[in-house]
CSV table of C-alpha atoms in Angstrom, one decimal:
chain,number,residue,atom,x,y,z
A,557,MET,CA,-4.2,57.2,-40.1
A,558,ARG,CA,-0.4,57.9,-40.2
A,559,PRO,CA,1.2,57.3,-43.6
A,560,GLU,CA,4.2,55.6,-42.0
A,561,ILE,CA,2.1,52.6,-40.8
A,562,LEU,CA,0.8,51.8,-44.2
A,563,ARG,CA,2.4,48.9,-46.1
A,564,ASP,CA,4.4,49.7,-49.2
A,565,ASP,CA,2.1,47.6,-51.4
A,566,VAL,CA,-1.1,49.6,-50.6
A,567,ASP,CA,-2.1,51.5,-53.7
A,568,GLU,CA,-5.3,53.1,-52.4
A,569,LEU,CA,-6.6,53.7,-48.9
A,570,PHE,CA,-10.2,54.3,-48.0
A,571,SER,CA,-11.6,54.9,-44.5
A,572,PHE,CA,-15.1,54.0,-43.5
A,573,ASP,CA,-17.0,52.2,-40.6
A,574,TYR,CA,-17.1,48.7,-42.0
A,575,ARG,CA,-19.2,47.6,-39.0
A,576,ASP,CA,-22.0,49.8,-40.3
A,577,GLU,CA,-24.0,47.6,-42.7
A,578,SER,CA,-25.3,50.5,-44.7
A,579,ALA,CA,-21.8,52.0,-45.0
A,580,ALA,CA,-20.4,48.7,-46.1
A,581,ARG,CA,-23.1,48.3,-48.8
A,582,SER,CA,-22.5,51.8,-50.0
A,583,PHE,CA,-18.7,51.3,-50.1
A,584,ALA,CA,-19.1,48.1,-52.1
A,585,ALA,CA,-21.4,49.7,-54.6
A,586,GLN,CA,-19.7,53.1,-55.0
A,587,VAL,CA,-16.0,52.4,-54.4
A,588,LEU,CA,-15.3,48.7,-55.0
A,589,GLN,CA,-17.6,47.8,-57.8
A,590,PRO,CA,-16.1,50.3,-60.3
A,591,ARG,CA,-12.6,48.8,-59.5
A,592,ARG,CA,-13.8,45.2,-60.0
A,593,PRO,CA,-11.8,43.5,-57.2
A,594,ALA,CA,-11.2,39.8,-57.5
A,595,ALA,CA,-12.0,39.2,-53.8
A,596,VAL,CA,-12.9,40.9,-50.5
A,597,VAL,CA,-11.3,39.0,-47.6
A,598,SER,CA,-10.9,39.5,-43.9
A,599,VAL,CA,-8.8,37.4,-41.5
A,600,THR,CA,-10.0,39.3,-38.4
A,601,GLU,CA,-13.2,38.6,-36.6
A,602,ASP,CA,-14.9,42.0,-36.9
A,603,GLY,CA,-14.3,42.0,-40.7
A,604,LEU,CA,-15.8,38.6,-41.5
A,605,GLU,CA,-19.4,39.8,-41.9
A,606,PRO,CA,-18.6,43.0,-43.8
A,607,ALA,CA,-16.3,41.0,-46.2
A,608,ALA,CA,-19.1,38.5,-46.8
A,609,LEU,CA,-21.7,41.2,-47.3
A,610,MET,CA,-19.5,43.1,-49.8
A,611,SER,CA,-18.6,39.9,-51.6
A,612,GLY,CA,-22.3,39.1,-52.1
A,613,ILE,CA,-22.8,42.6,-53.6
A,614,LEU,CA,-19.8,42.2,-55.9
A,615,GLY,CA,-20.3,38.6,-56.8
A,616,THR,CA,-16.8,37.6,-55.8
A,617,PRO,CA,-15.9,34.2,-54.1
A,618,ALA,CA,-16.7,34.2,-50.4
A,619,VAL,CA,-18.3,32.4,-47.6
A,620,PRO,CA,-22.1,33.2,-47.7
A,621,LEU,CA,-23.2,35.8,-45.2
A,622,ALA,CA,-25.7,33.5,-43.6
A,623,VAL,CA,-22.9,30.9,-42.9
A,624,VAL,CA,-20.6,33.6,-41.4
A,625,ARG,CA,-23.4,34.8,-39.1
A,626,ALA,CA,-24.1,31.2,-38.0
A,627,MET,CA,-20.5,30.8,-37.1
A,628,ARG,CA,-20.0,34.1,-35.4
A,629,ASP,CA,-23.2,34.1,-33.3
A,630,LYS,CA,-22.6,31.5,-30.7
A,631,ALA,CA,-26.3,31.1,-29.8
A,632,LYS,CA,-27.2,30.5,-33.5
A,633,MET,CA,-24.3,28.0,-33.8
A,634,ARG,CA,-25.7,26.1,-30.8
A,635,ARG,CA,-29.2,26.0,-32.3
A,636,VAL,CA,-27.8,24.7,-35.6
A,637,LEU,CA,-25.8,22.0,-33.8
A,638,LEU,CA,-28.9,21.0,-31.7
A,639,GLU,CA,-30.8,20.4,-35.0
A,640,ARG,CA,-28.0,18.8,-37.1
A,641,ALA,CA,-25.3,17.4,-34.8
A,642,PRO,CA,-26.5,17.3,-31.2
A,643,HIS,CA,-23.8,14.9,-30.1
A,644,LEU,CA,-21.3,17.7,-30.6
A,645,SER,CA,-23.1,20.3,-28.5
A,646,VAL,CA,-23.7,21.0,-24.9
A,647,PRO,CA,-26.8,22.0,-22.9
A,648,PHE,CA,-27.3,25.7,-23.4
A,649,ALA,CA,-29.6,28.7,-22.9
A,650,GLY,CA,-29.9,31.4,-25.5
A,651,PRO,CA,-30.3,35.1,-24.6
A,652,GLY,CA,-33.5,35.7,-22.8
A,653,ASP,CA,-34.5,32.0,-22.4
A,654,ASP,CA,-35.0,31.9,-18.7
A,655,LYS,CA,-36.6,28.5,-18.6
A,656,ALA,CA,-33.6,26.9,-20.4
A,657,LEU,CA,-31.3,28.8,-18.1
A,658,GLU,CA,-32.9,27.4,-15.0
A,659,ARG,CA,-32.6,23.9,-16.4
A,660,LEU,CA,-28.8,24.3,-16.6
A,661,PHE,CA,-28.6,24.4,-12.8
A,662,PRO,CA,-27.5,22.8,-10.6
A,663,SER,CA,-24.4,21.9,-12.5
A,664,ALA,CA,-21.4,20.0,-11.1
A,665,TYR,CA,-19.0,22.2,-13.0
A,666,GLY,CA,-20.9,25.4,-13.2
A,667,VAL,CA,-22.2,27.3,-16.3
A,668,ILE,CA,-20.2,29.4,-18.7
A,669,ALA,CA,-21.7,32.8,-19.6
A,670,LYS,CA,-20.2,34.3,-22.9
A,671,PRO,CA,-21.1,37.2,-25.1
A,672,VAL,CA,-22.9,35.8,-28.2
A,673,SER,CA,-20.4,37.5,-30.5
A,674,GLY,CA,-17.4,38.0,-28.3
A,675,THR,CA,-13.8,37.1,-29.1
A,676,ALA,CA,-10.4,37.1,-27.5
A,677,SER,CA,-11.7,35.4,-24.4
A,678,SER,CA,-13.3,38.7,-23.4
A,679,GLY,CA,-16.3,38.7,-21.0
A,680,ILE,CA,-16.4,35.0,-20.3
A,681,LEU,CA,-17.6,34.1,-16.8
A,682,LEU,CA,-18.3,31.0,-14.7
A,683,VAL,CA,-21.6,31.3,-12.8
A,684,ARG,CA,-22.9,28.8,-10.2
A,685,SER,CA,-26.6,29.6,-10.0
A,686,ALA,CA,-29.5,30.8,-12.0
A,687,GLU,CA,-29.8,33.8,-9.7
A,688,GLU,CA,-26.1,34.7,-10.3
A,689,ALA,CA,-26.7,34.4,-14.1
A,690,GLN,CA,-29.8,36.5,-14.0
A,691,ALA,CA,-28.0,39.3,-12.1
A,692,LEU,CA,-25.5,39.8,-14.8
A,693,PRO,CA,-25.6,43.2,-16.5
A,694,ALA,CA,-26.8,43.0,-20.1
A,695,ARG,CA,-27.8,39.4,-19.5
A,696,ASP,CA,-29.8,39.4,-22.8
A,697,GLN,CA,-26.4,39.5,-24.7
A,698,TYR,CA,-25.1,36.3,-23.1
A,699,LEU,CA,-25.2,32.7,-24.2
A,700,PHE,CA,-25.1,30.3,-21.2
A,701,GLU,CA,-23.5,26.9,-21.7
A,702,ALA,CA,-23.0,23.9,-19.4
A,703,PHE,CA,-19.3,23.9,-18.5
A,704,VAL,CA,-17.4,21.1,-20.3
A,705,PRO,CA,-14.5,19.5,-18.5
A,706,GLY,CA,-11.5,18.0,-20.3
A,707,ALA,CA,-8.5,19.0,-22.4
A,708,GLU,CA,-9.1,21.8,-25.0
A,709,PHE,CA,-7.8,21.8,-28.5
A,710,SER,CA,-8.1,24.0,-31.6
A,711,VAL,CA,-8.2,22.8,-35.2
A,712,GLU,CA,-7.1,24.8,-38.3
A,713,SER,CA,-9.0,23.5,-41.4
A,714,PHE,CA,-9.3,24.3,-45.0
A,715,SER,CA,-12.4,23.5,-47.1
A,716,VAL,CA,-12.9,23.2,-50.8
A,717,ASP,CA,-16.3,22.4,-52.2
A,718,GLY,CA,-17.4,21.0,-48.9
A,719,VAL,CA,-14.3,18.7,-48.4
A,720,HIS,CA,-12.5,19.7,-45.2
A,721,GLU,CA,-8.8,19.2,-44.9
A,722,ILE,CA,-7.3,19.3,-41.4
A,723,VAL,CA,-4.3,21.6,-41.6
A,724,ALA,CA,-3.1,21.4,-38.0
A,725,VAL,CA,-4.2,20.7,-34.4
A,726,ALA,CA,-3.0,22.6,-31.3
A,727,GLU,CA,-3.4,21.9,-27.6
A,728,LYS,CA,-4.6,24.9,-25.7
A,729,SER,CA,-4.0,26.1,-22.1
A,730,THR,CA,-6.1,28.8,-20.3
A,731,GLY,CA,-5.6,30.8,-17.2
A,732,GLY,CA,-7.8,33.1,-15.1
A,733,GLY,CA,-11.1,34.2,-16.8
A,734,PHE,CA,-10.5,31.5,-19.5
A,735,VAL,CA,-7.9,33.6,-21.2
A,736,GLU,CA,-5.7,31.6,-23.4
A,737,THR,CA,-2.1,31.2,-22.1
A,738,ALA,CA,-0.5,28.7,-24.4
A,739,HIS,CA,-0.9,26.9,-27.7
A,740,LEU,CA,1.2,23.7,-28.4
A,741,MET,CA,1.4,22.1,-31.9
A,742,PRO,CA,1.1,19.2,-32.4
A,743,PRO,CA,-0.8,18.4,-29.2
A,744,ALA,CA,0.9,16.2,-26.6
A,745,ALA,CA,-2.3,15.2,-25.0
A,746,LEU,CA,-4.0,13.6,-28.0
A,747,ASP,CA,-3.4,9.9,-28.9
A,748,GLY,CA,-4.1,8.6,-32.4
A,749,THR,CA,-7.7,7.6,-31.6
A,750,ALA,CA,-8.6,10.9,-29.9
A,751,ARG,CA,-7.1,12.9,-32.8
A,752,VAL,CA,-9.2,11.0,-35.3
A,753,GLN,CA,-12.3,11.9,-33.1
A,754,VAL,CA,-11.3,15.6,-33.0
A,755,GLU,CA,-10.8,15.7,-36.8
A,756,GLN,CA,-14.1,14.0,-37.5
A,757,ALA,CA,-16.0,16.2,-35.1
A,758,THR,CA,-14.5,19.2,-36.9
A,759,ARG,CA,-15.7,18.0,-40.2
A,760,GLU,CA,-19.2,17.2,-38.9
A,761,LEU,CA,-19.4,20.7,-37.4
A,762,LEU,CA,-18.4,22.4,-40.6
A,763,ASP,CA,-20.9,20.3,-42.6
A,764,ALA,CA,-23.6,21.2,-40.1
A,765,LEU,CA,-22.9,24.9,-40.5
A,766,GLU,CA,-22.6,24.5,-44.3
A,767,LEU,CA,-19.1,25.9,-44.6
A,768,ARG,CA,-17.9,24.7,-48.0
A,769,ASP,CA,-14.9,26.9,-48.7
A,770,GLY,CA,-12.0,28.6,-47.0
A,771,PRO,CA,-10.2,28.5,-43.6
A,772,ALA,CA,-11.7,27.8,-40.2
A,773,HIS,CA,-10.5,27.8,-36.6
A,774,THR,CA,-12.5,25.4,-34.4
A,775,GLU,CA,-12.2,24.9,-30.6
A,776,LEU,CA,-13.2,21.7,-29.0
A,777,LYS,CA,-12.9,19.8,-25.7
A,778,VAL,CA,-12.2,16.1,-25.2
A,779,HIS,CA,-13.3,14.3,-22.0
A,780,ASP,CA,-13.7,10.5,-21.4
A,781,GLY,CA,-13.7,9.8,-25.2
A,782,THR,CA,-16.3,12.4,-26.0
A,783,VAL,CA,-15.7,15.5,-28.1
A,784,ARG,CA,-17.7,18.7,-27.6
A,785,VAL,CA,-17.6,21.8,-29.7
A,786,ILE,CA,-16.8,25.1,-28.0
A,787,GLU,CA,-16.9,27.5,-30.9
A,788,THR,CA,-15.7,28.0,-34.5
A,789,HIS,CA,-14.9,30.9,-36.9
A,790,ASN,CA,-14.3,31.1,-40.7
A,791,ARG,CA,-10.9,32.5,-40.3
A,792,PRO,CA,-7.4,31.3,-39.1
A,793,GLY,CA,-6.8,31.1,-35.4
A,794,GLY,CA,-5.3,34.1,-33.6
A,795,ASP,CA,-2.5,34.2,-31.0
A,796,GLY,CA,0.2,33.5,-33.5
A,797,ILE,CA,-1.2,30.1,-34.4
A,798,ALA,CA,-0.4,30.7,-38.0
A,799,ASP,CA,3.2,30.9,-37.0
A,800,LEU,CA,3.0,27.5,-35.3
A,801,VAL,CA,1.4,26.1,-38.5
A,802,ALA,CA,4.3,27.4,-40.6
A,803,LEU,CA,6.9,26.2,-38.2
A,804,THR,CA,5.6,22.6,-38.0
A,805,THR,CA,4.1,22.0,-41.5
A,806,GLY,CA,5.7,24.5,-43.8
A,807,ILE,CA,2.2,25.9,-44.8
A,808,ASP,CA,2.0,29.7,-45.0
A,809,TRP,CA,-1.4,29.7,-43.3
A,810,ARG,CA,-1.8,33.5,-43.4
A,811,ARG,CA,-1.2,33.6,-47.2
A,812,VAL,CA,-3.7,30.7,-47.7
A,813,SER,CA,-6.3,32.4,-45.5
A,814,LEU,CA,-6.0,35.6,-47.5
A,815,GLY,CA,-5.6,34.1,-51.0
A,816,TRP,CA,-8.1,31.2,-51.0
A,817,PRO,CA,-10.7,33.1,-53.1
A,818,LEU,CA,-8.0,33.4,-55.8
A,819,GLY,CA,-7.1,29.7,-55.7
A,820,VAL,CA,-4.3,29.7,-53.1
A,821,ARG,CA,-4.3,26.3,-51.4
A,822,PRO,CA,-2.4,24.9,-48.4
A,823,THR,CA,0.7,23.2,-49.7
A,824,ARG,CA,2.7,21.3,-47.2
A,825,GLY,CA,6.4,21.9,-47.2
A,826,THR,CA,9.1,21.1,-44.7
A,827,GLY,CA,8.5,22.6,-41.3
A,828,THR,CA,11.5,23.9,-39.5
A,829,ALA,CA,10.5,22.3,-36.2
A,830,ALA,CA,8.9,19.1,-35.2
A,831,ALA,CA,6.9,20.9,-32.5
A,832,ALA,CA,6.4,24.5,-31.4
A,833,ALA,CA,4.4,26.5,-28.8
A,834,ASN,CA,3.3,30.0,-28.2
A,835,VAL,CA,3.2,30.9,-24.5
A,836,PHE,CA,1.8,34.2,-23.1
A,837,PHE,CA,3.1,36.0,-20.0
A,838,THR,CA,0.7,37.0,-17.3
A,839,ALA,CA,1.2,38.9,-14.0
A,840,PRO,CA,-1.0,39.9,-11.1
A,841,PRO,CA,-2.5,43.4,-11.3
A,842,GLY,CA,-0.3,46.2,-10.0
A,843,ARG,CA,2.7,48.3,-10.9
A,844,VAL,CA,5.6,46.6,-12.8
A,845,THR,CA,8.7,46.4,-10.6
A,846,ALA,CA,10.9,44.0,-12.6
A,847,ILE,CA,11.1,42.2,-16.0
A,848,ALA,CA,13.1,39.0,-16.4
A,849,ASP,CA,15.8,38.9,-19.1
A,850,ARG,CA,15.3,36.8,-22.2
A,851,PRO,CA,16.8,33.4,-21.4
A,852,ALA,CA,20.0,32.6,-23.3
A,853,THR,CA,19.0,28.9,-23.6
A,854,LEU,CA,16.2,26.6,-22.7
A,855,PRO,CA,16.6,22.9,-21.9
A,856,GLY,CA,15.8,20.7,-24.9
A,857,ALA,CA,14.3,23.5,-27.0
A,858,ASP,CA,15.0,26.8,-28.8
A,859,LEU,CA,13.5,30.2,-28.1
A,860,ALA,CA,12.3,31.6,-31.4
A,861,ARG,CA,10.5,34.7,-30.2
A,862,TRP,CA,10.4,36.9,-27.1
A,863,GLU,CA,8.2,39.9,-26.5
A,864,VAL,CA,7.4,41.9,-23.4
A,865,ASP,CA,4.6,44.5,-23.7
A,866,VAL,CA,5.1,46.4,-20.5
A,867,VAL,CA,7.9,48.4,-18.9
A,868,VAL,CA,9.0,48.9,-15.3
A,869,GLY,CA,6.8,51.5,-13.7
A,870,GLY,CA,3.9,50.6,-15.9
A,871,ARG,CA,0.6,49.1,-14.7
A,872,VAL,CA,-0.9,45.6,-15.3
A,873,GLY,CA,-4.6,45.2,-15.0
A,874,GLU,CA,-6.9,42.3,-14.2
A,875,LEU,CA,-6.7,39.4,-16.7
A,876,HIS,CA,-10.1,39.7,-18.4
A,877,SER,CA,-9.1,39.1,-22.0
A,878,SER,CA,-6.2,38.3,-24.3
A,879,GLY,CA,-5.4,42.0,-24.4
A,880,ASP,CA,-4.5,41.9,-20.7
A,881,ARG,CA,-1.6,39.5,-21.2
A,882,VAL,CA,1.9,41.1,-20.8
A,883,GLY,CA,4.0,39.4,-23.5
A,884,MET,CA,4.7,36.2,-25.2
A,885,ALA,CA,7.4,33.7,-26.4
A,886,THR,CA,7.6,31.1,-29.1
A,887,VAL,CA,9.6,27.9,-28.4
A,888,THR,CA,10.5,25.1,-30.9
A,889,GLY,CA,11.8,21.7,-30.2
A,890,PRO,CA,12.2,18.0,-31.3
A,891,SER,CA,8.8,17.0,-29.7
A,892,SER,CA,5.7,18.4,-28.2
A,893,GLU,CA,6.8,17.1,-24.8
A,894,ALA,CA,10.1,19.0,-25.2
A,895,CYS,CA,8.2,22.2,-25.9
A,896,ARG,CA,5.9,21.6,-23.0
A,897,ARG,CA,8.8,21.2,-20.6
A,898,ALA,CA,10.5,24.3,-22.0
A,899,VAL,CA,7.4,26.4,-21.4
A,900,ALA,CA,7.1,25.2,-17.8
A,901,GLU,CA,10.8,25.9,-17.3
A,902,LEU,CA,10.3,29.4,-18.7
A,903,GLY,CA,7.8,30.2,-15.9
A,904,PRO,CA,5.5,32.5,-18.0
A,905,ASP,CA,3.8,33.8,-14.9
A,906,THR,CA,7.1,34.9,-13.4
A,907,ILE,CA,8.5,37.0,-16.3
A,908,VAL,CA,6.9,40.2,-15.1
A,909,THR,CA,6.9,41.1,-11.4
A,910,THR,CA,4.3,43.5,-10.1
A,911,GLU,CA,3.6,45.2,-6.8
A,912,ASP,CA,0.0,45.7,-5.6
A,913,THR,CA,-0.2,49.4,-5.0
A,914,VAL,CA,-3.8,49.4,-3.6
A,915,GLN,CA,-3.8,50.2,0.1
């Protein structure tokens, strides 16, 4: 690792494969235990289980490993919901359950196939028949779920001793391959009644999974007055959602998510914007031929952030995951509707122009 990328406040750096359970156990016992850390925390998906594992060895405050695994393993989460809160779940088939898979078809909306421990919208597919599902490579690593129509939302929550505070709610947009293309906070598509339903469903989910402490990011869909859980994680949401929380509530969500084992709690302040949105740029696969300039102004909103991750002459691949997006912008405004209009005016699918070079 290059020294220049390390933060100034890093006193010691150790390198090991934290995804290897035996290596994590050894590191906790031989390296961490003599130093008596107050906490081991991760705010990234791959680090959640190792952090819980090492915390258990050290006796530091943490979400129990069994709870973390129930939240990360999408099939396990579905089984828990089926037992404890079936009204929040959807029909599903776990890996290798061919009989349950056949019962999912035919479906008016199709069936979602997702890796049981996937993140960043990677590897999610829509399949239309049991035969198509059974033909997938590595089929035994997929969870199959009945597709749920409706508007999608995400909830940032914080729990203390089993009491769940709703920190913020965002409205989510997705593009090809179910990749997330925008997050709007607060949501424009939720009226008061629906928001209460979403918040209550989140609390019921966290109770069912026995999450008692710390942050969580939960994704749900609302259709015809019914709320269904998509997935949940014991960490803050990605895609710059923490920035939206800070802008609209004044809560430093990253600091809270890192410091909660030490007693840091979400303290609402004065947000700098009534509403905010993160929007992600996409482009068809091919060679980049042009990139639009950052707009000087937006109607009814302000442009707080602008990033383009490609250059003219570079290549854009198929949109299979969040990592395939080509940039992002953050807009703020006096209302959610104002931010939504600004995002549409921005034309996030027109920022990067590509040319198909395949003959």
